[in-house]
Amino acid sequence: MSKLSRRSFNATLSKGLGGAMLLSAAPLVYGKKTDFKNKKLGVALVGLGSYSTYQLAPALLDTNFCELRGIVTGTPEKEKIWAEKYTIDKKNIYNYDNFDAIKDNDAIDIVYVVLPNAMHTDFCIRAAKAGKHVICEKPMAISVKECDVILDACNKAGVKLGVGYRLQSEPYTQEVKRFVKEKTFGSVNYISANAGYSSTSNPDQWRLNKKLSGGGALMNMGIYAVQSVIYGTGENPINVTAQEFSTRPDYFKDTDETITAQFEFASGAVGNIFTSHNANTNNLHATCTKGWFKLEPANNYGPLSGATSNGDEIKFPHESQQKLQMDDFSKHILQGTPNVAPGEMGKRDLIIIEAIYKSIAEGNKKINLDLGGLGLVKV
Ligand code: NAD
């Protein structure tokens, strides 16, 4: 444990123990309903593609405060497979057409929208109108305007809204936030964050279709780099300047392949992001007045890894990020703990993404950002 951050390890352990204790704690005072039959909230996954299949559903077998109780799918063959695998009651299975009937189903408390980006808004609105709390995958929507519509629908319905930012719930990101808050290595002067993977084997995927994705690498992976420079400085940026590069225009016909962007922060810190659908990269590096810290990998499903200028390795026991994320959101509903990835944060990131596209469209012009405290959640 000498090279391992002992404090971090203990923090994670106590979080786990705290979780177990909270489970037995009663009564449940926050949330829309207070008469839960079960301790766990019921989640319905909307869209049973790869993220639901390989990450969310398995994670929901381990969650302490919620469980998989329903599915919403446009593919009838998946109904039986999922019902058997996860023991899902027939009455909790919906398709895209009859989904609104979920409003009469008390077994479902949270609707988790895991569809192509351009479909998020419609299903989030329908979920809110059905009186269900909503988790919306990232990016929250394909425009700021749509984010506002989702926020409005959730506010009107009095339901909670969370974005699927799993890193906001995992310990390496918390450690970065602690370094920033406690100025462990002094103030951050410069932060760099890269997020990309090479994806050139399936030209038919929806991520390359702007109508369904809203954009390319920036929408899909760049959003992690945007988040990194924000929690890596503890500030929202005040402006951004961006550039686009296309090395495979034959393949990336409709969406951005590679983007870089530079941010300025009120403290004087500078940030740079790189994102691509044609390069494997995944890290965060902060240069500070008295040292540095880094994570690499910084944004995959883990285990993540990190180091600091003190010679310390940043290391935590691995836990499913999705499990931690869904438990955090459920605790927010059940116990009134902070919403660590609220809709306002999703909207903030879309404001930044739109500004990056605007900068590129206007010949790499510097675009001012007026974000105020939007989406800066203190946890
Ligand atoms: P996917 O392609 O594997 O699955 C998409 C699902 O949507 C499938 O079940 C498909 O049948 C359904 N669908 C309905 N209408 C469709 C249409 N017109 N075109 C294509 N599919 C359609 O995608 P995925 O990787 O599961 O991603 C879904 C969402 O989850 C996206 O918003 C993505 O950004 C997000 N995601 C988040 C993470 C994360 O780490 N937070 C990871 C992966 C994906």
XYZ file of C-alpha atoms and ligand atoms in Angstrom:
423
model
C 0.000 0.000 0.000
C 3.032 2.352 0.182
C 2.620 3.516 -3.390
C -1.118 3.440 -3.103
C -3.064 6.408 -1.886
C -4.074 5.058 1.543
C -6.505 7.894 2.108
C -8.220 7.125 -1.174
C -8.427 3.432 -0.382
C -9.959 4.120 3.018
C -12.384 6.613 1.535
C -13.649 3.980 -0.865
C -13.926 1.375 1.846
C -15.923 3.653 4.085
C -18.150 4.610 1.149
C -18.891 0.933 0.663
C -19.591 0.361 4.335
C -21.666 3.518 4.486
C -23.686 2.201 1.601
C -24.426 -1.004 3.483
C -25.463 0.924 6.565
C -27.668 3.259 4.577
C -29.520 0.307 3.148
C -30.929 -0.554 6.528
C -31.562 3.077 7.394
C -35.183 4.144 7.375
C -37.385 5.993 6.817
C -37.085 7.190 3.249
C -37.900 10.827 3.411
C -37.040 12.212 0.012
C -38.236 11.336 -3.430
C -41.525 11.252 -5.204
C -42.824 8.217 -3.343
C -42.259 7.439 0.286
C -44.071 4.125 0.541
C -41.600 1.856 -1.226
C -42.558 -1.787 -1.066
C -38.946 -2.679 -1.662
C -35.762 -1.028 -0.555
C -34.639 -0.829 -4.160
C -35.988 1.427 -6.890
C -37.109 -0.254 -10.107
C -35.202 0.701 -13.266
C -36.453 0.270 -16.829
C -33.789 0.373 -19.539
C -34.917 1.953 -22.808
C -32.827 0.633 -25.698
C -31.112 -2.720 -25.309
C -28.002 -2.090 -27.387
C -24.438 -2.711 -26.393
C -24.235 -0.316 -23.432
C -27.388 -1.699 -21.805
C -26.435 -5.291 -22.592
C -22.806 -5.340 -21.532
C -22.605 -2.607 -18.882
C -25.872 -1.398 -17.385
C -27.829 -4.625 -16.996
C -24.902 -6.537 -15.429
C -24.223 -3.567 -13.115
C -27.863 -3.571 -12.023
C -27.335 -7.060 -10.578
C -24.953 -5.493 -8.052
C -26.611 -2.191 -7.243
C -27.712 -1.614 -3.646
C -30.413 0.990 -4.181
C -32.009 0.020 -7.501
C -32.523 -3.010 -9.692
C -33.514 -3.894 -13.235
C -37.281 -4.404 -13.328
C -38.302 -3.326 -16.811
C -37.209 -3.051 -20.420
C -38.324 -0.985 -23.382
C -37.227 -2.347 -26.743
C -38.036 -1.983 -30.406
C -36.803 -5.516 -31.081
C -39.424 -8.146 -30.095
C -36.867 -11.002 -30.112
C -35.012 -9.348 -27.239
C -38.054 -9.452 -24.940
C -37.897 -13.186 -24.183
C -34.104 -13.281 -23.924
C -33.989 -10.418 -21.442
C -37.059 -11.606 -19.494
C -35.418 -14.982 -18.921
C -31.936 -13.698 -18.241
C -32.993 -11.014 -15.751
C -36.317 -12.448 -14.520
C -38.322 -9.518 -15.812
C -42.064 -9.589 -15.257
C -44.049 -9.571 -18.502
C -46.042 -6.556 -17.355
C -42.780 -4.566 -17.173
C -41.883 -5.088 -20.832
C -42.688 -2.308 -23.305
C -41.989 -1.377 -26.883
C -41.486 2.134 -28.258
C -45.202 2.467 -29.096
C -46.808 1.344 -25.831
C -44.063 2.817 -23.624
C -46.292 5.648 -22.301
C -48.408 3.066 -20.440
C -45.454 2.809 -18.034
C -47.134 5.654 -16.142
C -49.490 3.090 -14.577
C -46.699 0.759 -13.531
C -45.642 1.257 -9.909
C -42.815 -1.238 -10.230
C -40.835 1.238 -12.301
C -39.367 4.304 -10.585
C -36.539 5.231 -12.974
C -36.498 5.186 -16.770
C -32.959 5.006 -18.159
C -32.738 6.221 -21.790
C -29.932 4.397 -23.640
C -30.840 5.111 -27.264
C -28.989 6.893 -30.083
C -28.433 10.529 -29.067
C -31.122 12.060 -31.273
C -33.763 9.878 -29.597
C -32.943 10.966 -26.034
C -35.202 14.005 -25.953
C -38.376 12.277 -27.052
C -37.978 9.376 -24.615
C -36.899 11.597 -21.715
C -40.007 13.739 -22.208
C -42.237 10.675 -22.391
C -40.629 9.226 -19.259
C -41.083 12.494 -17.360
C -44.695 12.762 -18.484
C -45.218 9.230 -17.178
C -44.053 10.513 -13.779
C -40.801 8.529 -13.775
C -37.404 9.768 -12.693
C -35.058 9.898 -15.664
C -31.470 8.967 -16.371
C -30.435 10.093 -19.839
C -27.295 8.792 -21.479
C -24.584 11.196 -22.650
C -24.704 13.442 -24.571
C -27.952 14.522 -22.920
C -29.337 15.612 -26.300
C -28.089 16.849 -29.643
C -28.617 20.554 -28.923
C -28.885 22.993 -26.038
C -32.449 23.679 -27.115
C -33.354 20.034 -26.644
C -31.648 19.974 -23.241
C -33.915 22.840 -22.198
C -36.966 20.897 -23.337
C -35.911 17.862 -21.275
C -35.147 20.002 -18.220
C -38.505 21.715 -18.552
C -40.397 18.416 -18.882
C -38.695 16.982 -15.793
C -39.245 20.141 -13.764
C -42.921 20.276 -14.719
C -43.416 16.623 -13.844
C -41.490 16.999 -10.572
C -39.137 14.148 -11.402
C -35.372 13.923 -10.989
C -33.059 14.009 -13.973
C -29.559 12.569 -14.133
C -27.101 12.206 -17.024
C -25.200 8.942 -17.502
C -21.854 10.474 -16.514
C -20.511 7.366 -14.773
C -17.135 9.022 -14.021
C -18.830 11.505 -11.707
C -19.465 8.575 -9.359
C -16.145 6.739 -9.430
C -13.198 7.250 -7.062
C -10.410 8.309 -9.462
C -12.447 11.304 -10.586
C -13.223 12.113 -6.938
C -9.496 12.032 -6.239
C -8.831 14.507 -9.062
C -11.511 16.776 -7.621
C -9.869 16.494 -4.185
C -6.439 17.443 -5.574
C -8.011 20.499 -7.186
C -10.057 21.522 -4.151
C -7.260 21.008 -1.616
C -4.594 22.373 -3.977
C -2.513 19.284 -3.215
C -0.130 20.211 -6.062
C -0.836 23.936 -5.997
C -3.113 25.636 -8.510
C -3.739 24.047 -11.883
C -2.058 26.070 -14.678
C -2.593 23.742 -17.584
C -4.854 20.757 -18.156
C -4.884 18.459 -21.116
C -7.490 15.764 -21.772
C -7.688 13.296 -24.631
C -10.608 11.003 -25.413
C -10.867 9.006 -28.587
C -10.883 5.596 -30.175
C -10.397 4.251 -33.634
C -13.687 3.287 -35.194
C -13.224 2.646 -38.884
C -14.745 -0.791 -39.419
C -18.485 -0.066 -39.565
C -19.517 2.824 -41.810
C -23.214 2.088 -41.142
C -23.151 2.735 -37.400
C -25.527 5.424 -36.099
C -22.618 7.313 -34.511
C -21.491 8.318 -38.018
C -24.981 9.456 -38.999
C -25.410 13.068 -37.902
C -29.182 12.830 -37.816
C -28.973 10.152 -35.131
C -25.785 11.203 -33.344
C -25.888 14.993 -33.554
C -22.147 14.956 -34.261
C -19.107 12.702 -34.334
C -16.128 12.258 -32.036
C -16.880 15.422 -30.074
C -20.426 14.339 -29.136
C -19.372 10.788 -28.394
C -15.925 11.015 -26.779
C -14.997 14.690 -26.676
C -17.656 15.162 -24.031
C -15.428 13.155 -21.631
C -12.485 15.443 -22.385
C -14.699 18.490 -21.808
C -15.751 17.045 -18.451
C -12.106 16.263 -17.610
C -10.862 19.811 -18.091
C -13.719 21.080 -15.942
C -13.312 18.756 -12.971
C -9.544 18.889 -13.477
C -9.604 22.646 -12.824
C -12.763 22.911 -10.705
C -14.017 25.665 -12.999
C -16.270 26.174 -15.956
C -14.334 27.641 -18.909
C -14.881 31.243 -19.964
C -14.111 30.773 -23.657
C -13.120 28.198 -26.243
C -11.250 28.107 -29.564
C -11.428 24.955 -31.705
C -10.003 23.234 -34.793
C -11.192 20.268 -36.841
C -9.008 17.750 -38.720
C -10.122 15.213 -41.251
C -7.658 12.542 -42.332
C -10.300 10.062 -43.605
C -12.967 12.168 -45.346
C -13.880 9.064 -47.362
C -15.027 7.338 -44.161
C -16.120 10.224 -41.899
C -18.480 11.780 -44.408
C -21.188 13.120 -42.143
C -19.606 13.635 -38.721
C -16.419 15.068 -37.224
C -13.421 12.737 -37.079
C -10.904 14.713 -34.991
C -11.248 17.949 -33.036
C -8.939 19.919 -30.770
C -10.085 22.799 -28.575
C -8.472 25.196 -26.123
C -10.170 26.669 -23.096
C -9.400 29.610 -20.847
C -10.527 29.674 -17.238
C -11.091 32.660 -14.956
C -8.225 31.532 -12.678
C -5.800 31.877 -15.583
C -5.636 28.127 -16.202
C -5.565 26.925 -19.796
C -7.002 23.651 -21.068
C -6.607 21.649 -24.242
C -8.698 18.728 -25.455
C -8.194 16.268 -28.285
C -10.943 13.943 -29.432
C -11.129 11.539 -32.330
C -12.956 8.620 -33.889
C -9.703 7.720 -35.598
C -7.157 7.582 -32.747
C -6.976 5.640 -29.491
C -6.306 8.038 -26.645
C -7.610 8.292 -23.109
C -5.946 10.478 -20.476
C -5.956 13.585 -18.330
C -2.839 15.480 -17.238
C -2.807 18.529 -14.985
C 0.268 20.709 -14.603
C 0.123 22.654 -11.348
C 2.223 25.281 -9.585
C 3.765 22.649 -7.275
C 3.645 19.455 -9.298
C 1.291 17.443 -11.472
C -1.250 14.641 -11.486
C -2.531 12.438 -14.243
C -4.981 9.666 -15.028
C -4.376 7.196 -17.831
C -6.718 5.656 -18.678
C -8.989 8.437 -17.504
C -12.390 7.714 -18.995
C -12.932 4.058 -19.924
C -14.909 1.560 -17.831
C -11.890 0.927 -15.632
C -9.881 0.003 -13.848
C -8.532 3.522 -14.287
C -4.991 4.349 -13.304
C -3.165 7.449 -12.169
C 0.036 8.954 -10.823
C 1.280 12.169 -9.263
C 4.524 14.170 -9.085
C 4.986 12.872 -5.507
C 5.757 9.474 -6.983
C 2.439 8.106 -5.745
C 0.282 5.801 -7.764
C -3.413 6.667 -7.626
C -5.124 3.348 -7.060
C -8.524 2.226 -5.875
C -10.203 -1.165 -5.757
C -12.164 -1.594 -8.972
C -15.936 -1.388 -8.844
C -18.394 -1.077 -11.700
C -18.700 2.632 -12.508
C -22.223 2.046 -13.751
C -23.183 0.448 -10.447
C -21.813 3.430 -8.520
C -23.549 5.857 -10.882
C -26.990 4.243 -10.667
C -26.708 3.874 -6.900
C -25.750 7.551 -6.599
C -28.808 8.594 -8.576
C -31.058 6.283 -6.558
C -29.708 7.659 -3.289
C -30.401 11.139 -4.608
C -34.051 10.110 -5.016
C -34.324 8.103 -1.805
C -32.239 10.138 0.586
C -31.805 13.577 -0.953
C -28.043 13.207 -1.457
C -26.614 15.466 -4.202
C -27.403 14.702 -7.810
C -23.803 14.315 -8.984
C -24.660 14.504 -12.702
C -27.798 16.651 -13.034
C -29.455 17.730 -16.252
C -27.925 21.205 -15.872
C -24.494 19.601 -16.230
C -25.627 17.835 -19.388
C -26.895 21.161 -20.743
C -23.650 22.922 -19.826
C -21.674 20.391 -21.809
C -23.937 20.848 -24.842
C -23.397 24.626 -24.605
C -19.642 23.964 -24.759
C -19.996 21.447 -27.589
C -22.095 23.894 -29.614
C -19.487 26.603 -28.976
C -16.732 24.281 -30.245
C -18.662 23.582 -33.457
C -19.341 27.317 -33.781
C -15.657 28.166 -33.379
C -14.772 25.689 -36.139
C -17.550 26.962 -38.410
C -16.364 30.552 -37.908
C -12.721 29.884 -38.800
C -11.414 28.963 -35.317
C -12.803 32.072 -33.694
C -12.667 32.405 -29.902
C -16.182 31.901 -28.542
C -17.128 33.359 -25.181
C -18.988 31.078 -22.804
C -21.371 32.375 -20.205
C -21.879 29.338 -17.992
C -22.002 30.829 -14.520
C -22.283 27.984 -12.052
C -24.186 25.799 -14.498
C -23.344 22.182 -13.927
C -20.574 22.679 -11.399
C -21.759 20.297 -8.742
C -19.852 20.229 -5.477
C -19.490 16.709 -4.157
P -26.045 0.725 -29.648
O -26.002 1.021 -31.093
O -25.283 -0.455 -29.170
O -27.562 0.542 -29.187
C -28.562 1.425 -29.602
C -29.921 0.842 -29.266
O -30.900 1.726 -29.777
C -30.155 -0.534 -29.901
O -30.865 -1.343 -29.009
C -31.015 -0.196 -31.115
O -31.890 -1.263 -31.472
C -31.829 0.980 -30.595
N -32.313 1.849 -31.656
C -33.566 2.320 -31.753
N -33.722 3.075 -32.839
C -32.537 3.069 -33.477
C -32.085 3.658 -34.695
N -32.864 4.420 -35.443
N -30.801 3.445 -35.051
C -29.963 2.708 -34.293
N -30.352 2.110 -33.106
C -31.632 2.294 -32.732
O -25.584 2.041 -28.897
P -25.015 2.154 -27.434
O -23.539 2.056 -27.476
O -25.743 1.260 -26.512
O -25.341 3.702 -27.114
C -26.611 4.140 -26.709
C -26.475 5.444 -25.918
O -25.662 5.207 -24.788
C -25.811 6.583 -26.678
O -26.389 7.805 -26.313
C -24.371 6.546 -26.206
O -23.714 7.794 -26.277
C -24.556 6.091 -24.779
N -23.390 5.380 -24.264
C -22.850 5.798 -23.110
C -21.754 5.162 -22.593
C -21.185 5.608 -21.291
O -20.091 5.167 -20.948
N -21.877 6.425 -20.516
C -21.189 4.094 -23.270
C -21.781 3.664 -24.453
C -22.882 4.323 -24.943
